[in-house]
PDB file of N, CA and C in Angstrom:
ATOM      1  N   UNK A 714      41.932  11.767  -8.998  1.00 57.00           N
ATOM      2  CA  UNK A 714      40.817  11.835  -7.577  1.00 57.00           C
ATOM      3  C   UNK A 714      39.638  11.057  -8.558  1.00 57.00           C
ATOM      4  N   UNK A 715      39.572  10.805  -9.807  1.00 76.00           N
ATOM      5  CA  UNK A 715      38.344   9.970 -10.313  1.00 76.00           C
ATOM      6  C   UNK A 715      38.527   8.920  -9.783  1.00 76.00           C
ATOM      7  N   UNK A 716      39.517   8.031 -10.302  1.00 78.00           N
ATOM      8  CA  UNK A 716      39.706   6.859  -9.800  1.00 78.00           C
ATOM      9  C   UNK A 716      39.302   6.301  -8.389  1.00 78.00           C
ATOM     10  N   UNK A 717      39.725   6.998  -7.322  1.00 80.00           N
ATOM     11  CA  UNK A 717      39.350   6.842  -6.141  1.00 80.00           C
ATOM     12  C   UNK A 717      38.035   6.860  -5.909  1.00 80.00           C
ATOM     13  N   UNK A 718      37.336   7.969  -6.622  1.00 79.00           N
ATOM     14  CA  UNK A 718      35.919   8.042  -6.565  1.00 79.00           C
ATOM     15  C   UNK A 718      35.059   6.858  -7.249  1.00 79.00           C
ATOM     16  N   UNK A 719      35.582   6.453  -8.363  1.00 78.00           N
ATOM     17  CA  UNK A 719      34.672   5.218  -8.760  1.00 78.00           C
ATOM     18  C   UNK A 719      35.302   4.144  -7.951  1.00 78.00           C
ATOM     19  N   UNK A 720      36.172   3.827  -7.612  1.00 77.00           N
ATOM     20  CA  UNK A 720      36.531   2.061  -6.790  1.00 77.00           C
ATOM     21  C   UNK A 720      35.713   2.508  -5.372  1.00 77.00           C
ATOM     22  N   UNK A 721      35.572   3.721  -4.867  1.00 79.00           N
ATOM     23  CA  UNK A 721      34.840   3.719  -4.126  1.00 79.00           C
ATOM     24  C   UNK A 721      33.285   3.959  -3.846  1.00 79.00           C
ATOM     25  N   UNK A 722      32.533   4.152  -5.341  1.00 79.00           N
ATOM     26  CA  UNK A 722      31.428   3.704  -5.626  1.00 79.00           C
ATOM     27  C   UNK A 722      31.159   2.369  -5.965  1.00 79.00           C
ATOM     28  N   UNK A 723      32.178   1.363  -6.593  1.00 79.00           N
ATOM     29  CA  UNK A 723      31.990   0.357  -6.542  1.00 79.00           C
ATOM     30  C   UNK A 723      32.356  -0.306  -5.494  1.00 79.00           C
ATOM     31  N   UNK A 724      32.968   0.073  -4.335  1.00 80.00           N
ATOM     32  CA  UNK A 724      32.814  -0.630  -3.210  1.00 80.00           C
ATOM     33  C   UNK A 724      31.416  -0.310  -2.405  1.00 80.00           C
ATOM     34  N   UNK A 725      30.854   0.687  -2.659  1.00 80.00           N
ATOM     35  CA  UNK A 725      29.295   1.004  -1.781  1.00 80.00           C
ATOM     36  C   UNK A 725      28.383   0.111  -2.575  1.00 80.00           C
ATOM     37  N   UNK A 726      28.411   0.285  -3.782  1.00 83.00           N
ATOM     38  CA  UNK A 726      27.643  -0.764  -4.645  1.00 83.00           C
ATOM     39  C   UNK A 726      27.695  -2.244  -4.115  1.00 83.00           C
ATOM     40  N   UNK A 727      28.933  -2.955  -3.995  1.00 86.00           N
ATOM     41  CA  UNK A 727      29.158  -4.630  -3.852  1.00 86.00           C
ATOM     42  C   UNK A 727      28.582  -4.764  -2.403  1.00 86.00           C
ATOM     43  N   UNK A 728      28.809  -3.389  -1.331  1.00 83.00           N
ATOM     44  CA  UNK A 728      28.485  -3.659   0.307  1.00 83.00           C
ATOM     45  C   UNK A 728      27.020  -3.794   0.106  1.00 83.00           C
ATOM     46  N   UNK A 729      26.225  -2.481  -0.936  1.00 87.00           N
ATOM     47  CA  UNK A 729      24.996  -2.969  -0.704  1.00 87.00           C
ATOM     48  C   UNK A 729      24.160  -3.613  -1.458  1.00 87.00           C
ATOM     49  N   UNK A 730      24.693  -4.541  -2.288  1.00 88.00           N
ATOM     50  CA  UNK A 730      24.172  -5.576  -3.183  1.00 88.00           C
ATOM     51  C   UNK A 730      24.380  -6.597  -2.284  1.00 88.00           C
ATOM     52  N   UNK A 731      25.095  -7.276  -1.722  1.00 88.00           N
ATOM     53  CA  UNK A 731      25.596  -8.245  -0.551  1.00 88.00           C
ATOM     54  C   UNK A 731      24.466  -8.340   0.389  1.00 88.00           C
ATOM     55  N   UNK A 732      24.263  -7.165   0.812  1.00 88.00           N
ATOM     56  CA  UNK A 732      23.699  -6.683   2.332  1.00 88.00           C
ATOM     57  C   UNK A 732      22.087  -7.160   1.721  1.00 88.00           C
ATOM     58  N   UNK A 733      22.160  -6.755   0.638  1.00 89.00           N
ATOM     59  CA  UNK A 733      20.436  -6.890   0.131  1.00 89.00           C
ATOM     60  C   UNK A 733      20.325  -8.348  -0.115  1.00 89.00           C
ATOM     61  N   UNK A 734      21.259  -9.253  -0.493  1.00 88.00           N
ATOM     62  CA  UNK A 734      21.022 -10.453  -0.855  1.00 88.00           C
ATOM     63  C   UNK A 734      20.862 -11.381   0.445  1.00 88.00           C
ATOM     64  N   UNK A 735      21.842 -11.097   1.574  1.00 90.00           N
ATOM     65  CA  UNK A 735      21.626 -11.302   3.019  1.00 90.00           C
ATOM     66  C   UNK A 735      20.200 -11.549   3.389  1.00 90.00           C
ATOM     67  N   UNK A 736      20.014 -10.119   3.616  1.00 87.00           N
ATOM     68  CA  UNK A 736      18.513  -9.714   3.920  1.00 87.00           C
ATOM     69  C   UNK A 736      17.236 -10.810   3.327  1.00 87.00           C
ATOM     70  N   UNK A 737      17.127 -10.980   2.136  1.00 85.00           N
ATOM     71  CA  UNK A 737      16.533 -11.874   1.776  1.00 85.00           C
ATOM     72  C   UNK A 737      16.279 -12.940   1.941  1.00 85.00           C
ATOM     73  N   UNK A 738      17.868 -13.588   2.027  1.00 84.00           N
ATOM     74  CA  UNK A 738      18.003 -15.004   2.155  1.00 84.00           C
ATOM     75  C   UNK A 738      17.549 -15.103   3.715  1.00 84.00           C
ATOM     76  N   UNK A 739      17.911 -14.335   4.542  1.00 87.00           N
ATOM     77  CA  UNK A 739      17.306 -14.430   6.226  1.00 87.00           C
ATOM     78  C   UNK A 739      15.813 -14.193   6.018  1.00 87.00           C
ATOM     79  N   UNK A 740      15.202 -13.392   5.525  1.00 85.00           N
ATOM     80  CA  UNK A 740      13.982 -13.223   5.568  1.00 85.00           C
ATOM     81  C   UNK A 740      13.240 -14.366   4.689  1.00 85.00           C
ATOM     82  N   UNK A 741      13.735 -15.148   3.544  1.00 85.00           N
ATOM     83  CA  UNK A 741      13.028 -16.586   3.254  1.00 85.00           C
ATOM     84  C   UNK A 741      13.277 -17.737   4.347  1.00 85.00           C
ATOM     85  N   UNK A 742      14.343 -17.755   5.108  1.00 86.00           N
ATOM     86  CA  UNK A 742      14.595 -18.512   6.081  1.00 86.00           C
ATOM     87  C   UNK A 742      13.475 -18.302   7.080  1.00 86.00           C
ATOM     88  N   UNK A 743      13.147 -17.292   7.772  1.00 87.00           N
ATOM     89  CA  UNK A 743      12.489 -16.886   8.676  1.00 87.00           C
ATOM     90  C   UNK A 743      11.114 -17.139   8.026  1.00 87.00           C
ATOM     91  N   UNK A 744      10.670 -17.044   6.989  1.00 87.00           N
ATOM     92  CA  UNK A 744       9.314 -17.240   6.244  1.00 87.00           C
ATOM     93  C   UNK A 744       9.293 -18.737   6.472  1.00 87.00           C
ATOM     94  N   UNK A 745      10.166 -19.570   6.140  1.00 87.00           N
ATOM     95  CA  UNK A 745      10.044 -21.186   5.960  1.00 87.00           C
ATOM     96  C   UNK A 745      10.075 -21.537   6.955  1.00 87.00           C
ATOM     97  N   UNK A 746      10.723 -20.846   8.244  1.00 89.00           N
ATOM     98  CA  UNK A 746      10.398 -21.637   9.617  1.00 89.00           C
ATOM     99  C   UNK A 746       8.965 -21.210  10.130  1.00 89.00           C
ATOM    100  N   UNK A 747       8.809 -20.049  10.004  1.00 89.00           N
ATOM    101  CA  UNK A 747       7.324 -19.421  10.075  1.00 89.00           C
ATOM    102  C   UNK A 747       6.027 -20.600   9.863  1.00 89.00           C
ATOM    103  N   UNK A 748       6.287 -20.835   8.304  1.00 88.00           N
ATOM    104  CA  UNK A 748       5.248 -21.329   8.099  1.00 88.00           C
ATOM    105  C   UNK A 748       5.389 -23.064   8.410  1.00 88.00           C
ATOM    106  N   UNK A 749       6.403 -23.606   8.724  1.00 88.00           N
ATOM    107  CA  UNK A 749       6.870 -24.959   9.150  1.00 88.00           C
ATOM    108  C   UNK A 749       5.842 -24.963  10.814  1.00 88.00           C
ATOM    109  N   UNK A 750       6.270 -23.431  11.251  1.00 91.00           N
ATOM    110  CA  UNK A 750       5.731 -23.669  12.967  1.00 91.00           C
ATOM    111  C   UNK A 750       4.470 -23.639  12.648  1.00 91.00           C
ATOM    112  N   UNK A 751       3.921 -22.670  11.874  1.00 90.00           N
ATOM    113  CA  UNK A 751       2.250 -22.961  11.629  1.00 90.00           C
ATOM    114  C   UNK A 751       1.575 -24.168  11.210  1.00 90.00           C
ATOM    115  N   UNK A 752       2.695 -25.173   9.938  1.00 90.00           N
ATOM    116  CA  UNK A 752       1.834 -26.456   9.803  1.00 90.00           C
ATOM    117  C   UNK A 752       2.090 -27.280  10.911  1.00 90.00           C
ATOM    118  N   UNK A 753       3.068 -27.130  11.678  1.00 93.00           N
ATOM    119  CA  UNK A 753       3.351 -28.384  12.829  1.00 93.00           C
ATOM    120  C   UNK A 753       2.186 -28.062  13.940  1.00 93.00           C
ATOM    121  N   UNK A 754       2.147 -26.550  14.037  1.00 93.00           N
ATOM    122  CA  UNK A 754       0.942 -26.325  15.424  1.00 93.00           C
ATOM    123  C   UNK A 754      -0.546 -27.101  14.991  1.00 93.00           C
ATOM    124  N   UNK A 755      -0.510 -26.656  13.636  1.00 93.00           N
ATOM    125  CA  UNK A 755      -2.072 -27.178  12.795  1.00 93.00           C
ATOM    126  C   UNK A 755      -1.847 -28.818  12.921  1.00 93.00           C
ATOM    127  N   UNK A 756      -0.903 -29.338  12.691  1.00 94.00           N
ATOM    128  CA  UNK A 756      -0.856 -30.832  12.937  1.00 94.00           C
ATOM    129  C   UNK A 756      -1.265 -31.262  14.175  1.00 94.00           C
ATOM    130  N   UNK A 757      -0.032 -30.801  15.102  1.00 94.00           N
ATOM    131  CA  UNK A 757      -0.248 -31.263  16.382  1.00 94.00           C
ATOM    132  C   UNK A 757      -1.827 -30.738  17.182  1.00 94.00           C
ATOM    133  N   UNK A 758      -2.259 -30.226  16.980  1.00 94.00           N
ATOM    134  CA  UNK A 758      -3.562 -29.369  17.322  1.00 94.00           C
ATOM    135  C   UNK A 758      -4.768 -30.862  16.703  1.00 94.00           C
ATOM    136  N   UNK A 759      -4.468 -30.778  15.296  1.00 93.00           N
ATOM    137  CA  UNK A 759      -5.622 -31.798  14.775  1.00 93.00           C
ATOM    138  C   UNK A 759      -5.439 -33.207  15.394  1.00 93.00           C
ATOM    139  N   UNK A 760      -4.010 -33.578  15.604  1.00 95.00           N
ATOM    140  CA  UNK A 760      -3.590 -34.813  16.619  1.00 95.00           C
ATOM    141  C   UNK A 760      -4.287 -35.306  17.756  1.00 95.00           C
ATOM    142  N   UNK A 761      -4.156 -33.996  18.428  1.00 93.00           N
ATOM    143  CA  UNK A 761      -4.624 -33.968  20.046  1.00 93.00           C
ATOM    144  C   UNK A 761      -6.251 -34.040  19.689  1.00 93.00           C
ATOM    145  N   UNK A 762      -6.951 -33.212  19.103  1.00 92.00           N
ATOM    146  CA  UNK A 762      -8.415 -32.980  19.285  1.00 92.00           C
ATOM    147  C   UNK A 762      -9.011 -32.374  18.000  1.00 92.00           C
ATOM    148  N   UNK A 763      -9.668 -33.253  16.831  1.00 93.00           N
ATOM    149  CA  UNK A 763      -9.867 -32.329  15.544  1.00 93.00           C
ATOM    150  C   UNK A 763     -11.270 -31.864  16.086  1.00 93.00           C
ATOM    151  N   UNK A 764     -11.842 -32.132  16.991  1.00 95.00           N
ATOM    152  CA  UNK A 764     -13.166 -31.119  17.125  1.00 95.00           C
ATOM    153  C   UNK A 764     -12.692 -29.927  17.958  1.00 95.00           C
ATOM    154  N   UNK A 765     -11.680 -29.908  18.788  1.00 93.00           N
ATOM    155  CA  UNK A 765     -11.308 -28.830  19.549  1.00 93.00           C
ATOM    156  C   UNK A 765     -10.556 -27.583  18.311  1.00 93.00           C
ATOM    157  N   UNK A 766      -9.706 -28.674  17.554  1.00 93.00           N
ATOM    158  CA  UNK A 766      -9.352 -27.725  16.696  1.00 93.00           C
ATOM    159  C   UNK A 766     -10.474 -26.858  15.549  1.00 93.00           C
ATOM    160  N   UNK A 767     -11.209 -27.694  15.228  1.00 94.00           N
ATOM    161  CA  UNK A 767     -12.106 -26.749  14.508  1.00 94.00           C
ATOM    162  C   UNK A 767     -13.041 -25.951  15.325  1.00 94.00           C
ATOM    163  N   UNK A 768     -13.275 -25.899  16.634  1.00 95.00           N
ATOM    164  CA  UNK A 768     -13.797 -24.796  17.697  1.00 95.00           C
ATOM    165  C   UNK A 768     -12.641 -23.980  17.388  1.00 95.00           C
ATOM    166  N   UNK A 769     -11.350 -24.021  17.750  1.00 92.00           N
ATOM    167  CA  UNK A 769     -10.469 -23.106  18.002  1.00 92.00           C
ATOM    168  C   UNK A 769     -10.276 -22.203  16.451  1.00 92.00           C
ATOM    169  N   UNK A 770     -10.438 -22.838  15.439  1.00 93.00           N
ATOM    170  CA  UNK A 770     -10.443 -22.315  14.678  1.00 93.00           C
ATOM    171  C   UNK A 770     -11.418 -21.198  14.061  1.00 93.00           C
ATOM    172  N   UNK A 771     -12.678 -21.923  14.255  1.00 95.00           N
ATOM    173  CA  UNK A 771     -14.176 -21.058  14.319  1.00 95.00           C
ATOM    174  C   UNK A 771     -13.933 -19.771  15.307  1.00 95.00           C
ATOM    175  N   UNK A 772     -13.360 -19.990  16.627  1.00 95.00           N
ATOM    176  CA  UNK A 772     -13.506 -18.635  17.351  1.00 95.00           C
ATOM    177  C   UNK A 772     -12.393 -17.916  17.054  1.00 95.00           C
ATOM    178  N   UNK A 773     -11.347 -18.076  16.380  1.00 93.00           N
ATOM    179  CA  UNK A 773     -10.114 -17.682  15.685  1.00 93.00           C
ATOM    180  C   UNK A 773     -10.698 -16.753  14.649  1.00 93.00           C
ATOM    181  N   UNK A 774     -11.695 -17.300  13.917  1.00 94.00           N
ATOM    182  CA  UNK A 774     -11.874 -16.823  12.931  1.00 94.00           C
ATOM    183  C   UNK A 774     -12.821 -16.026  13.024  1.00 94.00           C
ATOM    184  N   UNK A 775     -13.798 -15.777  13.930  1.00 95.00           N
ATOM    185  CA  UNK A 775     -14.702 -14.816  14.672  1.00 95.00           C
ATOM    186  C   UNK A 775     -14.336 -13.553  15.013  1.00 95.00           C
ATOM    187  N   UNK A 776     -13.034 -13.893  15.735  1.00 93.00           N
ATOM    188  CA  UNK A 776     -12.190 -12.986  16.494  1.00 93.00           C
ATOM    189  C   UNK A 776     -11.604 -11.889  14.915  1.00 93.00           C
ATOM    190  N   UNK A 777     -10.950 -12.691  14.576  1.00 92.00           N
ATOM    191  CA  UNK A 777     -10.477 -11.897  13.179  1.00 92.00           C
ATOM    192  C   UNK A 777     -11.745 -11.187  12.409  1.00 92.00           C
ATOM    193  N   UNK A 778     -12.294 -11.478  12.293  1.00 94.00           N
ATOM    194  CA  UNK A 778     -13.931 -11.017  11.640  1.00 94.00           C
ATOM    195  C   UNK A 778     -14.306  -9.772  12.362  1.00 94.00           C
ATOM    196  N   UNK A 779     -14.345  -9.880  13.779  1.00 91.00           N
ATOM    197  CA  UNK A 779     -14.726  -8.492  14.901  1.00 91.00           C
ATOM    198  C   UNK A 779     -13.612  -7.681  14.480  1.00 91.00           C
ATOM    199  N   UNK A 780     -12.101  -8.167  14.550  1.00 90.00           N
ATOM    200  CA  UNK A 780     -11.051  -7.124  14.329  1.00 90.00           C
ATOM    201  C   UNK A 780     -11.137  -6.154  12.852  1.00 90.00           C
ATOM    202  N   UNK A 781     -11.294  -7.154  12.040  1.00 91.00           N
ATOM    203  CA  UNK A 781     -11.225  -6.368  10.986  1.00 91.00           C
ATOM    204  C   UNK A 781     -12.595  -5.739  10.725  1.00 91.00           C
ATOM    205  N   UNK A 782     -13.544  -5.712  11.424  1.00 91.00           N
ATOM    206  CA  UNK A 782     -14.771  -4.830  11.560  1.00 91.00           C
ATOM    207  C   UNK A 782     -14.581  -3.754  12.429  1.00 91.00           C
ATOM    208  N   UNK A 783     -13.815  -3.921  13.522  1.00 87.00           N
ATOM    209  CA  UNK A 783     -13.467  -2.894  14.424  1.00 87.00           C
ATOM    210  C   UNK A 783     -12.463  -2.100  14.103  1.00 87.00           C
ATOM    211  N   UNK A 784     -11.658  -2.496  12.950  1.00 85.00           N
ATOM    212  CA  UNK A 784     -10.572  -1.953  12.615  1.00 85.00           C
ATOM    213  C   UNK A 784     -10.842  -0.492  11.109  1.00 85.00           C
ATOM    214  N   UNK A 785     -11.687  -1.504  10.417  1.00 87.00           N
ATOM    215  CA  UNK A 785     -12.450  -0.445   9.422  1.00 87.00           C
ATOM    216  C   UNK A 785     -13.551   0.250   9.300  1.00 87.00           C
ATOM    217  N   UNK A 786     -14.312   0.257  10.808  1.00 83.00           N
ATOM    218  CA  UNK A 786     -15.409   1.405  10.851  1.00 83.00           C
ATOM    219  C   UNK A 786     -14.827   2.283  12.039  1.00 83.00           C
ATOM    220  N   UNK A 787     -15.323   3.442  11.542  1.00 77.00           N
ATOM    221  CA  UNK A 787     -15.340   4.536  12.679  1.00 77.00           C
ATOM    222  C   UNK A 787     -15.890   4.456  14.018  1.00 77.00           C
ATOM    223  N   UNK A 788     -14.944   4.638  14.944  1.00 69.00           N
ATOM    224  CA  UNK A 788     -15.503   4.489  16.654  1.00 69.00           C
ATOM    225  C   UNK A 788     -16.625   5.607  16.601  1.00 69.00           C
ATOM    226  N   UNK A 789     -17.245   5.397  17.491  1.00 67.00           N
ATOM    227  CA  UNK A 789     -17.833   6.496  18.074  1.00 67.00           C
ATOM    228  C   UNK A 789     -17.280   7.596  18.708  1.00 67.00           C
ATOM    229  N   UNK A 790     -17.850   8.871  18.581  1.00 68.00           N
ATOM    230  CA  UNK A 790     -17.309  10.505  18.722  1.00 68.00           C
ATOM    231  C   UNK A 790     -17.244  10.498  20.231  1.00 68.00           C
ATOM    232  N   UNK A 791     -15.868  11.003  20.184  1.00 64.00           N
ATOM    233  CA  UNK A 791     -15.200  10.819  21.616  1.00 64.00           C
ATOM    234  C   UNK A 791     -14.769   9.866  21.947  1.00 64.00           C
ATOM    235  N   UNK A 792     -14.992   8.720  21.810  1.00 66.00           N
ATOM    236  CA  UNK A 792     -14.202   7.283  22.028  1.00 66.00           C
ATOM    237  C   UNK A 792     -13.186   6.765  21.365  1.00 66.00           C
ATOM    238  N   UNK A 793     -12.159   6.108  21.871  1.00 65.00           N
ATOM    239  CA  UNK A 793     -11.376   5.326  20.994  1.00 65.00           C
ATOM    240  C   UNK A 793     -11.628   4.113  20.869  1.00 65.00           C
ATOM    241  N   UNK A 794     -10.823   3.408  20.502  1.00 65.00           N
ATOM    242  CA  UNK A 794     -11.266   1.579  20.536  1.00 65.00           C
ATOM    243  C   UNK A 794     -10.948   0.891  21.898  1.00 65.00           C
ATOM    244  N   UNK A 795     -11.557   0.361  22.377  1.00 75.00           N
ATOM    245  CA  UNK A 795     -11.620  -0.127  24.065  1.00 75.00           C
ATOM    246  C   UNK A 795     -11.851  -1.414  23.842  1.00 75.00           C
ATOM    247  N   UNK A 796     -11.127  -1.906  25.319  1.00 84.00           N
ATOM    248  CA  UNK A 796     -11.345  -3.240  25.286  1.00 84.00           C
ATOM    249  C   UNK A 796     -10.993  -4.352  24.153  1.00 84.00           C
ATOM    250  N   UNK A 797     -12.213  -5.302  23.980  1.00 84.00           N
ATOM    251  CA  UNK A 797     -12.408  -6.388  23.120  1.00 84.00           C
ATOM    252  C   UNK A 797     -11.898  -5.440  21.511  1.00 84.00           C
ATOM    253  N   UNK A 798     -12.406  -4.530  21.098  1.00 82.00           N
ATOM    254  CA  UNK A 798     -12.256  -4.189  19.903  1.00 82.00           C
ATOM    255  C   UNK A 798     -10.895  -3.573  19.487  1.00 82.00           C
ATOM    256  N   UNK A 799     -10.107  -3.231  20.771  1.00 83.00           N
ATOM    257  CA  UNK A 799      -8.770  -3.016  20.641  1.00 83.00           C
ATOM    258  C   UNK A 799      -8.117  -4.331  20.169  1.00 83.00           C
ATOM    259  N   UNK A 800      -8.336  -5.230  21.169  1.00 89.00           N
ATOM    260  CA  UNK A 800      -7.526  -6.332  20.813  1.00 89.00           C
ATOM    261  C   UNK A 800      -7.675  -7.588  19.846  1.00 89.00           C
ATOM    262  N   UNK A 801      -8.829  -7.581  19.140  1.00 90.00           N
ATOM    263  CA  UNK A 801      -9.166  -7.973  18.215  1.00 90.00           C
ATOM    264  C   UNK A 801      -8.829  -7.131  16.798  1.00 90.00           C
ATOM    265  N   UNK A 802      -8.640  -6.125  17.078  1.00 89.00           N
ATOM    266  CA  UNK A 802      -8.426  -5.276  16.137  1.00 89.00           C
ATOM    267  C   UNK A 802      -6.554  -5.365  15.696  1.00 89.00           C
ATOM    268  N   UNK A 803      -5.718  -5.434  16.783  1.00 91.00           N
ATOM    269  CA  UNK A 803      -4.719  -5.753  16.973  1.00 91.00           C
ATOM    270  C   UNK A 803      -4.299  -6.981  16.438  1.00 91.00           C
ATOM    271  N   UNK A 804      -5.166  -7.911  16.901  1.00 92.00           N
ATOM    272  CA  UNK A 804      -4.781  -9.382  16.538  1.00 92.00           C
ATOM    273  C   UNK A 804      -5.061  -9.559  14.869  1.00 92.00           C
ATOM    274  N   UNK A 805      -6.017  -8.701  14.469  1.00 93.00           N
ATOM    275  CA  UNK A 805      -6.194  -8.957  12.702  1.00 93.00           C
ATOM    276  C   UNK A 805      -5.245  -8.335  11.963  1.00 93.00           C
ATOM    277  N   UNK A 806      -4.817  -6.715  12.628  1.00 93.00           N
ATOM    278  CA  UNK A 806      -3.737  -6.568  11.794  1.00 93.00           C
ATOM    279  C   UNK A 806      -2.165  -7.076  11.878  1.00 93.00           C
ATOM    280  N   UNK A 807      -1.936  -8.087  12.974  1.00 93.00           N
ATOM    281  CA  UNK A 807      -0.924  -9.018  12.892  1.00 93.00           C
ATOM    282  C   UNK A 807      -1.003 -10.051  12.126  1.00 93.00           C
ATOM    283  N   UNK A 808      -2.483 -10.711  11.864  1.00 93.00           N
ATOM    284  CA  UNK A 808      -2.116 -11.475  11.006  1.00 93.00           C
ATOM    285  C   UNK A 808      -2.206 -11.238   9.708  1.00 93.00           C
ATOM    286  N   UNK A 809      -2.810  -9.929   9.337  1.00 92.00           N
ATOM    287  CA  UNK A 809      -2.839  -9.423   7.953  1.00 92.00           C
ATOM    288  C   UNK A 809      -1.534  -9.174   7.818  1.00 92.00           C
ATOM    289  N   UNK A 810      -0.306  -8.704   8.816  1.00 92.00           N
ATOM    290  CA  UNK A 810       1.078  -8.492   8.023  1.00 92.00           C
ATOM    291  C   UNK A 810       1.631  -9.635   8.106  1.00 92.00           C
ATOM    292  N   UNK A 811       1.294 -10.877   9.122  1.00 91.00           N
ATOM    293  CA  UNK A 811       2.172 -11.826   8.862  1.00 91.00           C
ATOM    294  C   UNK A 811       1.703 -12.933   7.442  1.00 91.00           C
ATOM    295  N   UNK A 812       0.178 -12.519   7.040  1.00 90.00           N
ATOM    296  CA  UNK A 812       0.002 -13.178   5.719  1.00 90.00           C
ATOM    297  C   UNK A 812       0.571 -12.438   4.806  1.00 90.00           C
ATOM    298  N   UNK A 813       0.552 -11.311   4.572  1.00 91.00           N
ATOM    299  CA  UNK A 813       1.526 -10.663   3.564  1.00 91.00           C
ATOM    300  C   UNK A 813       2.977 -10.842   3.513  1.00 91.00           C
ATOM    301  N   UNK A 814       3.759 -10.918   4.804  1.00 89.00           N
ATOM    302  CA  UNK A 814       4.939 -11.230   4.715  1.00 89.00           C
ATOM    303  C   UNK A 814       5.371 -12.784   4.024  1.00 89.00           C
ATOM    304  N   UNK A 815       4.342 -13.844   4.693  1.00 87.00           N
ATOM    305  CA  UNK A 815       4.553 -15.400   3.997  1.00 87.00           C
ATOM    306  C   UNK A 815       4.209 -15.553   2.367  1.00 87.00           C
ATOM    307  N   UNK A 816       2.960 -14.298   2.101  1.00 87.00           N
ATOM    308  CA  UNK A 816       3.266 -14.448   0.695  1.00 87.00           C
ATOM    309  C   UNK A 816       3.788 -13.893  -0.358  1.00 87.00           C
ATOM    310  N   UNK A 817       5.079 -12.826   0.130  1.00 86.00           N
ATOM    311  CA  UNK A 817       5.945 -12.151  -0.193  1.00 86.00           C
ATOM    312  C   UNK A 817       7.207 -12.949  -0.570  1.00 86.00           C
ATOM    313  N   UNK A 818       7.661 -14.051   1.043  1.00 83.00           N
ATOM    314  CA  UNK A 818       8.740 -14.482   1.166  1.00 83.00           C
ATOM    315  C   UNK A 818       8.712 -16.287   0.958  1.00 83.00           C
ATOM    316  N   UNK A 819       7.856 -16.740   1.144  1.00 82.00           N
ATOM    317  CA  UNK A 819       7.564 -18.388   1.178  1.00 82.00           C
ATOM    318  C   UNK A 819       7.690 -18.754  -0.372  1.00 82.00           C
ATOM    319  N   UNK A 820       7.088 -18.277  -1.612  1.00 81.00           N
ATOM    320  CA  UNK A 820       7.657 -18.801  -2.436  1.00 81.00           C
ATOM    321  C   UNK A 820       9.032 -19.098  -3.104  1.00 81.00           C
ATOM    322  N   UNK A 821       9.630 -18.152  -2.518  1.00 70.00           N
ATOM    323  CA  UNK A 821      11.179 -18.181  -2.679  1.00 70.00           C
ATOM    324  C   UNK A 821      11.990 -19.171  -1.893  1.00 70.00           C
ATOM    325  N   UNK A 822      11.414 -19.476  -0.775  1.00 68.00           N
ATOM    326  CA  UNK A 822      12.290 -20.338   0.196  1.00 68.00           C
ATOM    327  C   UNK A 822      12.289 -22.113  -0.641  1.00 68.00           C
ATOM    328  N   UNK A 823      11.423 -22.395  -1.573  1.00 68.00           N
ATOM    329  CA  UNK A 823      11.526 -23.824  -2.256  1.00 68.00           C
ATOM    330  C   UNK A 823      10.929 -24.990  -1.278  1.00 68.00           C
ATOM    331  N   UNK A 824      10.090 -24.337  -0.001  1.00 63.00           N
ATOM    332  CA  UNK A 824       9.740 -25.505   0.872  1.00 63.00           C
ATOM    333  C   UNK A 824       8.048 -26.006   0.376  1.00 63.00           C
ATOM    334  N   UNK A 825       7.893 -25.409  -0.489  1.00 59.00           N
ATOM    335  CA  UNK A 825       6.265 -25.730  -0.919  1.00 59.00           C
ATOM    336  C   UNK A 825       6.807 -26.882  -2.118  1.00 59.00           C
TER     337      UNK A 825
END
């Protein structure tokens, strides 16, 4: 009985280890693809119109700043987040999560 339990434990360890390695590779590839897509979008936008790109970046920055402000302040009594505050807060959270994801996985992909 002891040998079977040991073999099962080793098998479970190998399956878990291979699963983690595959997950890391998949996440690194996704991070590289996302970084490439963001760089391509910035390049194409700049090629199309540098002024519009700067205006778009400024508007996006203002929206993210408003989202951060709305996310970290307390809403008025009896009111939840509504309208623009809810949209910009969601955009800020999504952008922050994407930045953390890229910060964790892009250095391992070798594309820098």
